[in-house]
C-alpha positions as a printed NumPy array, in Angstrom:
array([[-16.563,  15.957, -10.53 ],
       [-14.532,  16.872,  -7.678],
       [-14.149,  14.67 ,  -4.512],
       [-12.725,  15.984,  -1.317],
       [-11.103,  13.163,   1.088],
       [-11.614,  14.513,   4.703],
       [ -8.045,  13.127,   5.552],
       [ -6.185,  16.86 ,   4.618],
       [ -7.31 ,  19.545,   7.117],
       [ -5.445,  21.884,   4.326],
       [ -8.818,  21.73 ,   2.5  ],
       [-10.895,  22.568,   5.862],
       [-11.557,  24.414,   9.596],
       [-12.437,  22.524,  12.271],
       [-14.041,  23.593,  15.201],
       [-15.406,  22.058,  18.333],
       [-15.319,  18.488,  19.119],
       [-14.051,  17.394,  15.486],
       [-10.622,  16.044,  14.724],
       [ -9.322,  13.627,  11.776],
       [ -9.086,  10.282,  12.997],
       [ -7.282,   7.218,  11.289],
       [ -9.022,   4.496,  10.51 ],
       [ -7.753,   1.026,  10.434],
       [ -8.095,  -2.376,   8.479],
       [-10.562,  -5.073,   9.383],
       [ -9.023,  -8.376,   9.177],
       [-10.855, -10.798,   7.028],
       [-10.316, -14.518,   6.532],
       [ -7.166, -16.625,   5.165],
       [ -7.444, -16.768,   1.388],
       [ -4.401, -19.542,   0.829],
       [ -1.48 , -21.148,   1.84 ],
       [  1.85 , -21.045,   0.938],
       [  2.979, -24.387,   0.788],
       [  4.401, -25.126,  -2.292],
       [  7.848, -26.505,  -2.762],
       [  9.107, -23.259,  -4.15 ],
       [  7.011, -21.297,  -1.191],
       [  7.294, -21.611,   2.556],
       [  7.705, -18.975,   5.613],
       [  9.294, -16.255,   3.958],
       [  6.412, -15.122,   1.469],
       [  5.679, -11.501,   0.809],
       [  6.218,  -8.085,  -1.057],
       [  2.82 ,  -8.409,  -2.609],
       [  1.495,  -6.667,  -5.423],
       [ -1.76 ,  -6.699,  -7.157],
       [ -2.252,  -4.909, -10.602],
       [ -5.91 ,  -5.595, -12.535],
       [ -5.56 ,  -6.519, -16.601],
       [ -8.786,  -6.705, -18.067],
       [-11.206,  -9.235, -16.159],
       [ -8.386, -10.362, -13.612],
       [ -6.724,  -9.874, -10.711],
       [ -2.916, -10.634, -10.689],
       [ -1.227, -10.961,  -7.194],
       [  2.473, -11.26 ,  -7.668],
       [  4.805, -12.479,  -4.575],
       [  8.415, -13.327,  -3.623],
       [  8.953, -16.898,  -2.125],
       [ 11.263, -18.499,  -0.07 ],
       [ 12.393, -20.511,   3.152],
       [ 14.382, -19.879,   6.052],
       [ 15.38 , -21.953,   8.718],
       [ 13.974, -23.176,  10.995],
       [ 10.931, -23.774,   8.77 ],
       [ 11.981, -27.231,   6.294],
       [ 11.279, -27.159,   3.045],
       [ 12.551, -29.559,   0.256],
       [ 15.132, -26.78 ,  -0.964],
       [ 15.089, -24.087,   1.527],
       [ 16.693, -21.196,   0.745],
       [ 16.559, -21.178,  -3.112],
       [ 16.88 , -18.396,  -5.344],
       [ 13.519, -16.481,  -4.504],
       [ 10.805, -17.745,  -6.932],
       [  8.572, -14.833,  -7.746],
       [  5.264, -16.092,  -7.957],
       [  1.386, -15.451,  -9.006],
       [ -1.929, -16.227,  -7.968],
       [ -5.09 , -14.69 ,  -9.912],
       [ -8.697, -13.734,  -8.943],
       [-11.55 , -12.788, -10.961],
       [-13.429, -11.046,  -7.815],
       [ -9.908, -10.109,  -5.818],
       [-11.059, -12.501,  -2.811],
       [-10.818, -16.077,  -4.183],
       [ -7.323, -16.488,  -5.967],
       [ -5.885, -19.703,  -7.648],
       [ -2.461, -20.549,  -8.923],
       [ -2.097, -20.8  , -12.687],
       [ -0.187, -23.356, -14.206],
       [  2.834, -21.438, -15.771],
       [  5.621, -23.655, -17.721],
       [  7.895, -21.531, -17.996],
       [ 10.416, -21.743, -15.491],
       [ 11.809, -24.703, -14.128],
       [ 12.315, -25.239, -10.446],
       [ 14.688, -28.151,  -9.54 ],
       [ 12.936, -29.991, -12.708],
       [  9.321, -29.429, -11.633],
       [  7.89 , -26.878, -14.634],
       [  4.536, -27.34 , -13.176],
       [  4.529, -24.14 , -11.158],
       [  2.999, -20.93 , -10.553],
       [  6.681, -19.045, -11.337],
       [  6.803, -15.943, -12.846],
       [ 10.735, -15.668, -12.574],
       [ 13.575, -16.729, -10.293],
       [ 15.836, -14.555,  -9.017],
       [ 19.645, -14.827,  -8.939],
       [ 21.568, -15.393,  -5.059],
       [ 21.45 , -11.509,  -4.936],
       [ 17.972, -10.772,  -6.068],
       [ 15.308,  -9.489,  -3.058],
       [ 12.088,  -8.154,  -5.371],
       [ 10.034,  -7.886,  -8.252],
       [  7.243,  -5.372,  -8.259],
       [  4.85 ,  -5.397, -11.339],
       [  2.385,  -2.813, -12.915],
       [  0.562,  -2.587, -16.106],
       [  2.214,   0.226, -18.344],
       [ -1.084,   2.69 , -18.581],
       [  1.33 ,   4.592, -20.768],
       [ -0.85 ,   4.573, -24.592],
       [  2.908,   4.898, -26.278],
       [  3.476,   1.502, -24.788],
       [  4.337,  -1.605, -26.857],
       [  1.829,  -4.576, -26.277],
       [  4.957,  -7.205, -25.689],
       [  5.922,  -4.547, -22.551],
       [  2.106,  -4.393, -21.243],
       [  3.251,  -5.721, -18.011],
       [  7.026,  -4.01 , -16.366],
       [  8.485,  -5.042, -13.385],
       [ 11.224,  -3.252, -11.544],
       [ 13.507,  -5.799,  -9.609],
       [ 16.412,  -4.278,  -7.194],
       [ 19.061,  -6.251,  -6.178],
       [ 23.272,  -6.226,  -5.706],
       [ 26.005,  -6.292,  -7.869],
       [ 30.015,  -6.413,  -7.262],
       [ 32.422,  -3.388,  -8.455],
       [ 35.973,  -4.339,  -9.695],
       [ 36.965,  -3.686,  -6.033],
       [ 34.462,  -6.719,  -4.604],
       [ 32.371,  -3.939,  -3.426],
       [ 28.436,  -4.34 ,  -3.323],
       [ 26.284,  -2.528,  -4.569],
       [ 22.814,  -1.809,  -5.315],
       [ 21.144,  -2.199,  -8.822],
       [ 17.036,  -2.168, -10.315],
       [ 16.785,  -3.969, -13.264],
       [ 14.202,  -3.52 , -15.428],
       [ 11.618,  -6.956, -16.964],
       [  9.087,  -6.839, -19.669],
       [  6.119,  -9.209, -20.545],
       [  3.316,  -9.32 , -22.475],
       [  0.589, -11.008, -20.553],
       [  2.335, -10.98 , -16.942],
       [  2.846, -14.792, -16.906],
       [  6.318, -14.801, -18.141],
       [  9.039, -11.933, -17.9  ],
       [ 11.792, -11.105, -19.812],
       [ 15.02 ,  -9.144, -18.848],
       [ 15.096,  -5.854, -20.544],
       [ 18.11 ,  -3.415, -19.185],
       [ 19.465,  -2.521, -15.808],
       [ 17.916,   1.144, -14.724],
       [ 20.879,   4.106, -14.684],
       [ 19.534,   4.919, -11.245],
       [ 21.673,   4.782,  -8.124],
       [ 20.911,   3.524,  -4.536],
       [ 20.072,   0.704,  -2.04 ],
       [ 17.253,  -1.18 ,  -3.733],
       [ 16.554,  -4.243,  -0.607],
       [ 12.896,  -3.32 ,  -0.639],
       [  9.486,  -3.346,  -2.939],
       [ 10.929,  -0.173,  -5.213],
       [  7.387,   0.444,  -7.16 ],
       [  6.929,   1.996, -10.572],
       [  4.074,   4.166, -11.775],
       [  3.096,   5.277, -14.614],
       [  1.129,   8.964, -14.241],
       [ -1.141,   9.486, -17.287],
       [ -2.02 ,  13.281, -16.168],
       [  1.633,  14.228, -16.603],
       [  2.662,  11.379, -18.921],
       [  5.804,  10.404, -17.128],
       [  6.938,   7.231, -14.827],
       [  7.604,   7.716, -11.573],
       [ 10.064,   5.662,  -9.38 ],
       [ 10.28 ,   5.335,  -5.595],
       [ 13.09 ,   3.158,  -4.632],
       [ 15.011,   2.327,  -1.555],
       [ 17.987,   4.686,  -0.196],
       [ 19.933,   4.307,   2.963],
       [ 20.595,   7.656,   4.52 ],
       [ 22.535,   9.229,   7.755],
       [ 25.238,   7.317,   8.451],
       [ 28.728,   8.569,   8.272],
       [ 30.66 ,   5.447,   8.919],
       [ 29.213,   3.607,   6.078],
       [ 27.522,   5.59 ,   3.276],
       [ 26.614,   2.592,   0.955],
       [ 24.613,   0.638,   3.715],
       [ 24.513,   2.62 ,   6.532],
       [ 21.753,   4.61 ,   7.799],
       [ 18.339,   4.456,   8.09 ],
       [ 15.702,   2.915,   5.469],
       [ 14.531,   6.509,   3.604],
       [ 12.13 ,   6.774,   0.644],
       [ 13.445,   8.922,  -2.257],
       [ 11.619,   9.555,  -6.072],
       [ 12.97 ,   9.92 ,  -9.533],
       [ 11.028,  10.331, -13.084],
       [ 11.481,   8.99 , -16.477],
       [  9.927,   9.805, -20.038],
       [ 10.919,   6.573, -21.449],
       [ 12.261,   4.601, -18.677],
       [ 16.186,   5.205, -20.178],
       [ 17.044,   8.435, -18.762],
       [ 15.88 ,   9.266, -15.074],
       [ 16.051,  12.378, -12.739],
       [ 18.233,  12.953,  -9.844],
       [ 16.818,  10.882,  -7.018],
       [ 15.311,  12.73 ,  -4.204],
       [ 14.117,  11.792,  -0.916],
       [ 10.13 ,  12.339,  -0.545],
       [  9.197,  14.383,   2.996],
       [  6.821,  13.858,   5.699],
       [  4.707,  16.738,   7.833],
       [  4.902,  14.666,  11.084],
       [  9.188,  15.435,  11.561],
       [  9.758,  11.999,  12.578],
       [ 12.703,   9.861,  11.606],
       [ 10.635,   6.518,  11.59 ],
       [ 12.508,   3.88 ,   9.123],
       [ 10.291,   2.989,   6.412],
       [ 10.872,  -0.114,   4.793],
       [  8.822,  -0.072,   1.932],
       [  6.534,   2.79 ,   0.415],
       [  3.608,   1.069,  -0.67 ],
       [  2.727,   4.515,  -2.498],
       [  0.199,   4.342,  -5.671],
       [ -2.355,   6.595,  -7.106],
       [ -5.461,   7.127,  -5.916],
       [ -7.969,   8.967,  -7.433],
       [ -6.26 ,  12.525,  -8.36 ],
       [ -3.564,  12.436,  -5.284],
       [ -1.41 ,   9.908,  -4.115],
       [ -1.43 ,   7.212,  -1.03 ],
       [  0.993,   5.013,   0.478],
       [  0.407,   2.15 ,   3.207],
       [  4.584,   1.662,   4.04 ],
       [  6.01 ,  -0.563,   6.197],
       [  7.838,   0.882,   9.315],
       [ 10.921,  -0.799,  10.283],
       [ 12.024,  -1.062,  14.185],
       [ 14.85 ,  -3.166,  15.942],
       [ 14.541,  -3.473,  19.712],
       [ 17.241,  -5.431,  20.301],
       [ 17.946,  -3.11 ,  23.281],
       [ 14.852,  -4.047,  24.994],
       [ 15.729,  -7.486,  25.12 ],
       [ 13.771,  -8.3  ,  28.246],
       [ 10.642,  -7.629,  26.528],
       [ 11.375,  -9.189,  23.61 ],
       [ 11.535, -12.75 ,  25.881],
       [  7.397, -11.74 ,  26.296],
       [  6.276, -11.606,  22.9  ],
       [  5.099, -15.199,  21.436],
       [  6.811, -18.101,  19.987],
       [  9.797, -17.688,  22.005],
       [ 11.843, -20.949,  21.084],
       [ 11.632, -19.622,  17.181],
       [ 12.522, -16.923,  18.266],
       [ 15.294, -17.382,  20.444],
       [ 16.7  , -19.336,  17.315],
       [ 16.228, -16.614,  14.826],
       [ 17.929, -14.081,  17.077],
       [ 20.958, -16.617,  17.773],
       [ 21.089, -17.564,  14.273],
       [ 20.234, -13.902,  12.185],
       [ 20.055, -11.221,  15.01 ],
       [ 17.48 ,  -8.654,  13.782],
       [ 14.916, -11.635,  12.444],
       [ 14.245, -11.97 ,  15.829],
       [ 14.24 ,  -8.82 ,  17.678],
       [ 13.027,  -6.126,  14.763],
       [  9.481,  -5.691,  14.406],
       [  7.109,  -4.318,  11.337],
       [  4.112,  -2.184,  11.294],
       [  2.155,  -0.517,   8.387],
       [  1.544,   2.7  ,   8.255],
       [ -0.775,   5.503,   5.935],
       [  0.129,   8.593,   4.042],
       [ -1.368,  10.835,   1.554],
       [  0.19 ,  13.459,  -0.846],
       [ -1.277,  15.863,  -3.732],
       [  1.919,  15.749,  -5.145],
       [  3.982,  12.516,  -5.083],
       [  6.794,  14.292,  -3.077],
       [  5.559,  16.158,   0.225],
       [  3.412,  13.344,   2.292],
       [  0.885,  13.871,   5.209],
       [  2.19 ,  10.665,   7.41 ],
       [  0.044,   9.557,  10.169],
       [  2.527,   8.56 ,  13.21 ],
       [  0.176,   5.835,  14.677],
       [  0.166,   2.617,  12.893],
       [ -2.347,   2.086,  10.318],
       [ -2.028,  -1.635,  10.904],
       [ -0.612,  -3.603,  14.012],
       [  0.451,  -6.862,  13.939],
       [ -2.583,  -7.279,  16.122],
       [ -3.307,  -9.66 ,  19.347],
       [ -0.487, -11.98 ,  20.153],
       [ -1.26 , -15.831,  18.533],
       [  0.685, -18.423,  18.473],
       [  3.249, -16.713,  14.524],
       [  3.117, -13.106,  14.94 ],
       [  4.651,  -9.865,  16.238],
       [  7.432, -10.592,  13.944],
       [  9.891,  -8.924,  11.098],
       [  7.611,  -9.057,   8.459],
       [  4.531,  -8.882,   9.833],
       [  1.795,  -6.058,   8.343],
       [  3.563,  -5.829,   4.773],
       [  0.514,  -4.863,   2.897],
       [  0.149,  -4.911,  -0.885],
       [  1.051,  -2.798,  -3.183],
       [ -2.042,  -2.212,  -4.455],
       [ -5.532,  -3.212,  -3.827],
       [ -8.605,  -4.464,  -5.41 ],
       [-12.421,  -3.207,  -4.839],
       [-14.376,  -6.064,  -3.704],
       [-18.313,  -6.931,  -2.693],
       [-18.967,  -6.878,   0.581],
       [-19.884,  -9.843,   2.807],
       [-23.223,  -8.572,   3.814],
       [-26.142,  -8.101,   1.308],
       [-26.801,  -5.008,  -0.605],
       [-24.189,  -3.096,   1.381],
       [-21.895,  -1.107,  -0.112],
       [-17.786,  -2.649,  -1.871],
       [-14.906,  -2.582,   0.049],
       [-11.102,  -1.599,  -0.322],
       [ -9.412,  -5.271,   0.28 ],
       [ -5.732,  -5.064,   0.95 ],
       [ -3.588,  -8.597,   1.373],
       [ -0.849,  -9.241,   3.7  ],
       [  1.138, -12.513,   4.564],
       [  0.805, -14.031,   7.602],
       [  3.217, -16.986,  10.059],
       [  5.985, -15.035,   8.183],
       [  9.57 , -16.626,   9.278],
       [  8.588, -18.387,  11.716],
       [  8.04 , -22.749,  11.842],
       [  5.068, -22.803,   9.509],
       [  4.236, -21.803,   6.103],
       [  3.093, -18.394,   5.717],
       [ -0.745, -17.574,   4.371],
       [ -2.384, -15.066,   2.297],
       [ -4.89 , -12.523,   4.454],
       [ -7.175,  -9.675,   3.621],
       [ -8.28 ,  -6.947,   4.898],
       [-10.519,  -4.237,   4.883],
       [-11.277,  -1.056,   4.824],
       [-14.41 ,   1.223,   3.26 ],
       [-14.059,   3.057,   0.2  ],
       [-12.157,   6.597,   1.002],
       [-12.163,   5.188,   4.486],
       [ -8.356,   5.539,   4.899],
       [ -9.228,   8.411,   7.63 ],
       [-11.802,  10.72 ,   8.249],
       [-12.676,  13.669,  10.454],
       [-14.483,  11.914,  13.666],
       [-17.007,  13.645,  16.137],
       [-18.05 ,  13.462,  19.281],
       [-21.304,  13.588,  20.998],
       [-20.991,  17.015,  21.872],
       [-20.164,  18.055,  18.158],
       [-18.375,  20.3  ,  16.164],
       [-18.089,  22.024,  12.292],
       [-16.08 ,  21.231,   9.385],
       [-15.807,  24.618,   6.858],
       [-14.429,  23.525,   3.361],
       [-12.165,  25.921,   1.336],
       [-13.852,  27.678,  -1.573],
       [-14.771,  24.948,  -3.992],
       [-17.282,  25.306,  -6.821],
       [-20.471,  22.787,  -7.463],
       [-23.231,  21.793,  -9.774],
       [-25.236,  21.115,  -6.589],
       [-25.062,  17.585,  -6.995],
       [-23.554,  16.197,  -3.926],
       [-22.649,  12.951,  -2.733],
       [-21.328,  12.403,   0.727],
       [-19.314,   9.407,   2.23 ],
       [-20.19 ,   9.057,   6.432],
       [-21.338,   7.301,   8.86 ],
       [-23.314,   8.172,  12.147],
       [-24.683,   6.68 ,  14.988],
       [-28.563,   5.847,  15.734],
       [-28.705,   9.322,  16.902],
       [-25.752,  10.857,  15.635],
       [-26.32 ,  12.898,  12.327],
       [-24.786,  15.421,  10.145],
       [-26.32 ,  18.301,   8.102],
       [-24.83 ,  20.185,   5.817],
       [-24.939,  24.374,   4.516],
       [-23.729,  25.751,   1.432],
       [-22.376,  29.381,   1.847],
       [-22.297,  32.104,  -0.873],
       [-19.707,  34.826,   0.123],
       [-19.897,  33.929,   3.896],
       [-23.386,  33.661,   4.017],
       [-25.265,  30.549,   4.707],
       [-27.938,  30.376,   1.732],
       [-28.876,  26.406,   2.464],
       [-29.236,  23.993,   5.206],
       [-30.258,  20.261,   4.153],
       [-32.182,  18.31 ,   6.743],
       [-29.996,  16.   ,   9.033],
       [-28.535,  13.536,   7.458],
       [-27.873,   9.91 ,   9.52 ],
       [-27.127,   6.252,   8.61 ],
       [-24.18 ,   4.96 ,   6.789],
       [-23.703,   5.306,   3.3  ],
       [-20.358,   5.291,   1.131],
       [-22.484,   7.762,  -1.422],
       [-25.138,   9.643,   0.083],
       [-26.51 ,  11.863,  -2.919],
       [-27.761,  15.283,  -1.601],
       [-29.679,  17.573,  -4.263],
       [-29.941,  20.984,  -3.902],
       [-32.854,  22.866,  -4.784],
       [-32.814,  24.062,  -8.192],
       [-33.102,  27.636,  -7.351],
       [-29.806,  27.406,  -4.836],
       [-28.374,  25.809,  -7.933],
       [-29.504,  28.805, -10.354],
       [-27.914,  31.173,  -7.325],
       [-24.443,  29.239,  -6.806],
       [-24.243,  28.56 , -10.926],
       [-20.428,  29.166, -11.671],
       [-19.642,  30.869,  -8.346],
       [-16.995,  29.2  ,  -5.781],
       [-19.346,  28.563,  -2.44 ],
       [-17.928,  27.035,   1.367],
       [-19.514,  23.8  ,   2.464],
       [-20.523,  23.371,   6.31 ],
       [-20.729,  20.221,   8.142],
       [-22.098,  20.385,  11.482],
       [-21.766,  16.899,  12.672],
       [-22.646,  14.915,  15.951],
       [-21.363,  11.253,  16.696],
       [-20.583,  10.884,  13.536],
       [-17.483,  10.161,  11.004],
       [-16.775,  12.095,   7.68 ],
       [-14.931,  10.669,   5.031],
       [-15.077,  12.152,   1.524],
       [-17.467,  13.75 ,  -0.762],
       [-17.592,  14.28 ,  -4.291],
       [-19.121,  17.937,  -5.739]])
């Protein structure tokens, strides 16, 4: 089974009133607070990996001023919460590291002064040793004989993800001050890295720059490739602070984090909310104050050439009382599948994103939305358009992902060497998996031939299919 994700016009013409469209995440509800000693308002770099029946969301945790904690601005404590459902997530009671004496604590591992992240995954590798089930990548700085900093990704091991062990320091080069994620791909049995490198800047070519995204591999996670920097169709030079890029099916998405500092447009900045914190985080650390974050989406068959929408995926939305910060829209890495609120309708893609992030008041765990495959889709109007697939080949079992309006609809023609041989009857409602059987003599006719597929489509939104 093949499915087709109607965010790549490569794989399609469109013509008339039809264009692809992103879609964007539906906030949810607040699933916990960050409160803890070891927690406070500077809580993020999420990821979520699933190991057997659970859900394990990993965080960083820490304080800054002018929020008061008991020991603000400790080590970062990187922390976990688990979920059997990925909606409802507790702490777990982990003894293992101590925090100012308290071992009662959901503490994965603290970092050294210099540490700023600790992504996890489950090794999917089958050559992988059950004490190393879990690996986390963790980037931070390190001095040179000259006092010079630089950047460094160490490498931690564990066998059930509740306590990590050190394992070696990676032989990769670069600026690691983000979420650097590690994959492992099973179809061509290799890890892959994306990691953090500062690019474009002549005066200082350790730190300057801009915030690029570049990719390296590794059979055995000893010896890596030469980094290089992954590439975008849209030609923009947007800053992207993390990559949030995982696998997806048979290609590859990413929901980054884009980076912006108007410190320029200071005026403006005065209009935005919570303008005494504010005010104090820009006298106090500059850039807290007067950069802001949005998320963004990207898709890629490859790992290395990206379609990057330009508009955000996720805003930091209407203006409350904590937002429209640094930090703000840092989804997970990672998501989980989850039931939807409403009866008998379809699961959801729930992503999870911290919230009240540096500001007086200790940041909280969110989720959002989205439908499954419903990253984008190709949107039409009223007036209506078609959507011609490339040459594909099909059992005649078809199962469409859309959504129209009450009188919207879509139907849909298979064609046999340019010749339409097969039109179904509209097609209207919302469904994630509409099946669509074809007769069995047009599936005797198209039996191991390649055949187009024609959408003609009114008021309605396509999103995938599967042949």
């Amino acid at each position: 089974m093949k499915t087709m994700y109607f965010w790549d016009t490569a794989e399609c013409t469109l013509t008339g009133n039809v264009a692809v469209e992103l879609c964007h995440p539906q906030m949810k509800e607040k699933l916990y607070t960050f409160d803890a000693p070891w927690e406070g308002n500077c809580v993020g770099y999420f990821n979520i990996v699933k190991w057997q029946d659970t859900y394990y969301l990993y965080y960083g945790a820490n304080s800054y001023p002018p929020y008061q904690c008991e020991h603000s601005m400790h080590p970062i404590a990187f922390c976990l919460l688990e979920s059997a459902d990925g909606i409802h997530f507790w702490p777990p009671k982990l003894p293992g590291c101590d925090f100012y004496g308290n071992r009662n604590n959901n503490i994965v591992w603290i970092g050294t002064p210099t540490t700023d992240n600790f992504t996890v995954m489950v090794d999917e590798n089958p050559d992988c040793l059950p004490e190393e089930r879990f690996k986390a990548v963790s980037g931070g700085t390190a001095k040179n004989e000259n006092g010079r900093s630089y950047g460094v990704l160490d490498l931690y091991v564990s066998a059930d993800g509740h306590s990590f062990t050190f394992s070696r320091r990676l032989p990769v080069t670069g600026n690691f001050d983000s979420q650097n994620t590690l994959i492992y791909d099973k179809k061509r049995r290799t890890y892959i890295l994306y990691s953090r490198k500062m690019s474009g800047s002549p005066d200082n070519p350790v730190w300057g720059g801009i915030r690029t995204v570049r990719v390296c591999y590794s059979d055995d996670l000893t010896t890596f490739s030469e980094p290089e920097l992954i590439t975008y169709s849209d030609g923009h030079d947007f800053e992207m602070y993390t990559n949030g890029i995982r696998p997806y099916g048979d290609i590859f998405i990413g929901t980054p984090t884009r980076y912006l500092d108007r410190a320029d447009e200071a005026e403006e900045i005065k209009n935005l909310p919570d303008r005494e914190n504010r005010q104090y985080m820009i006298d106090r650390w500059g850039r807290m104050g007067t950069a802001l974050t949005d998320s963004l989406f990207m898709f890629s068959r490859d790992g290395e050439h990206f379609t990057r929408f330009p508009e955000a995926f996720l805003t930091p939305g209407p203006e409350a009382a904590r937002n429209w910060y640094y930090g703000d829209c840092y989804l997970s890495h990672g998501h989980t599948v989850t039931r939807s609120a409403f009866e008998g309708a379809p699961d959801e893609i729930s992503m999870f994103l911290s919230r009240n992030y540096r500001s007086d008041k200790a940041c909280e765990l969110w989720r959002c939305t989205v439908r499954r495959d419903g990253f984008a889709c190709i949107r039409a109007g009223y007036d209506g358009g078609t959507v011609l697939t490339q040459r594909v080949m099909t059992d005649g079992d078809l199962n469409v992902n859309f959504a129209t309006s009450a009188v919207g609809h879509i139907t849909i023609a298979i064609l046999l060497d340019g010749c339409r041989i097969y039109t179904t009857p509209r097609l209207f409602g919302d469904s994630v998996s509409r099946e669509v059987k074809l007769p069995d003599d047009i599936k005797t006719k198209i039996g191991n031939k390649y055949v187009q597929i024609a959408f003609t489509m009114c008021d309605a939104s396509l999103y995938s299919i599967t042949i």
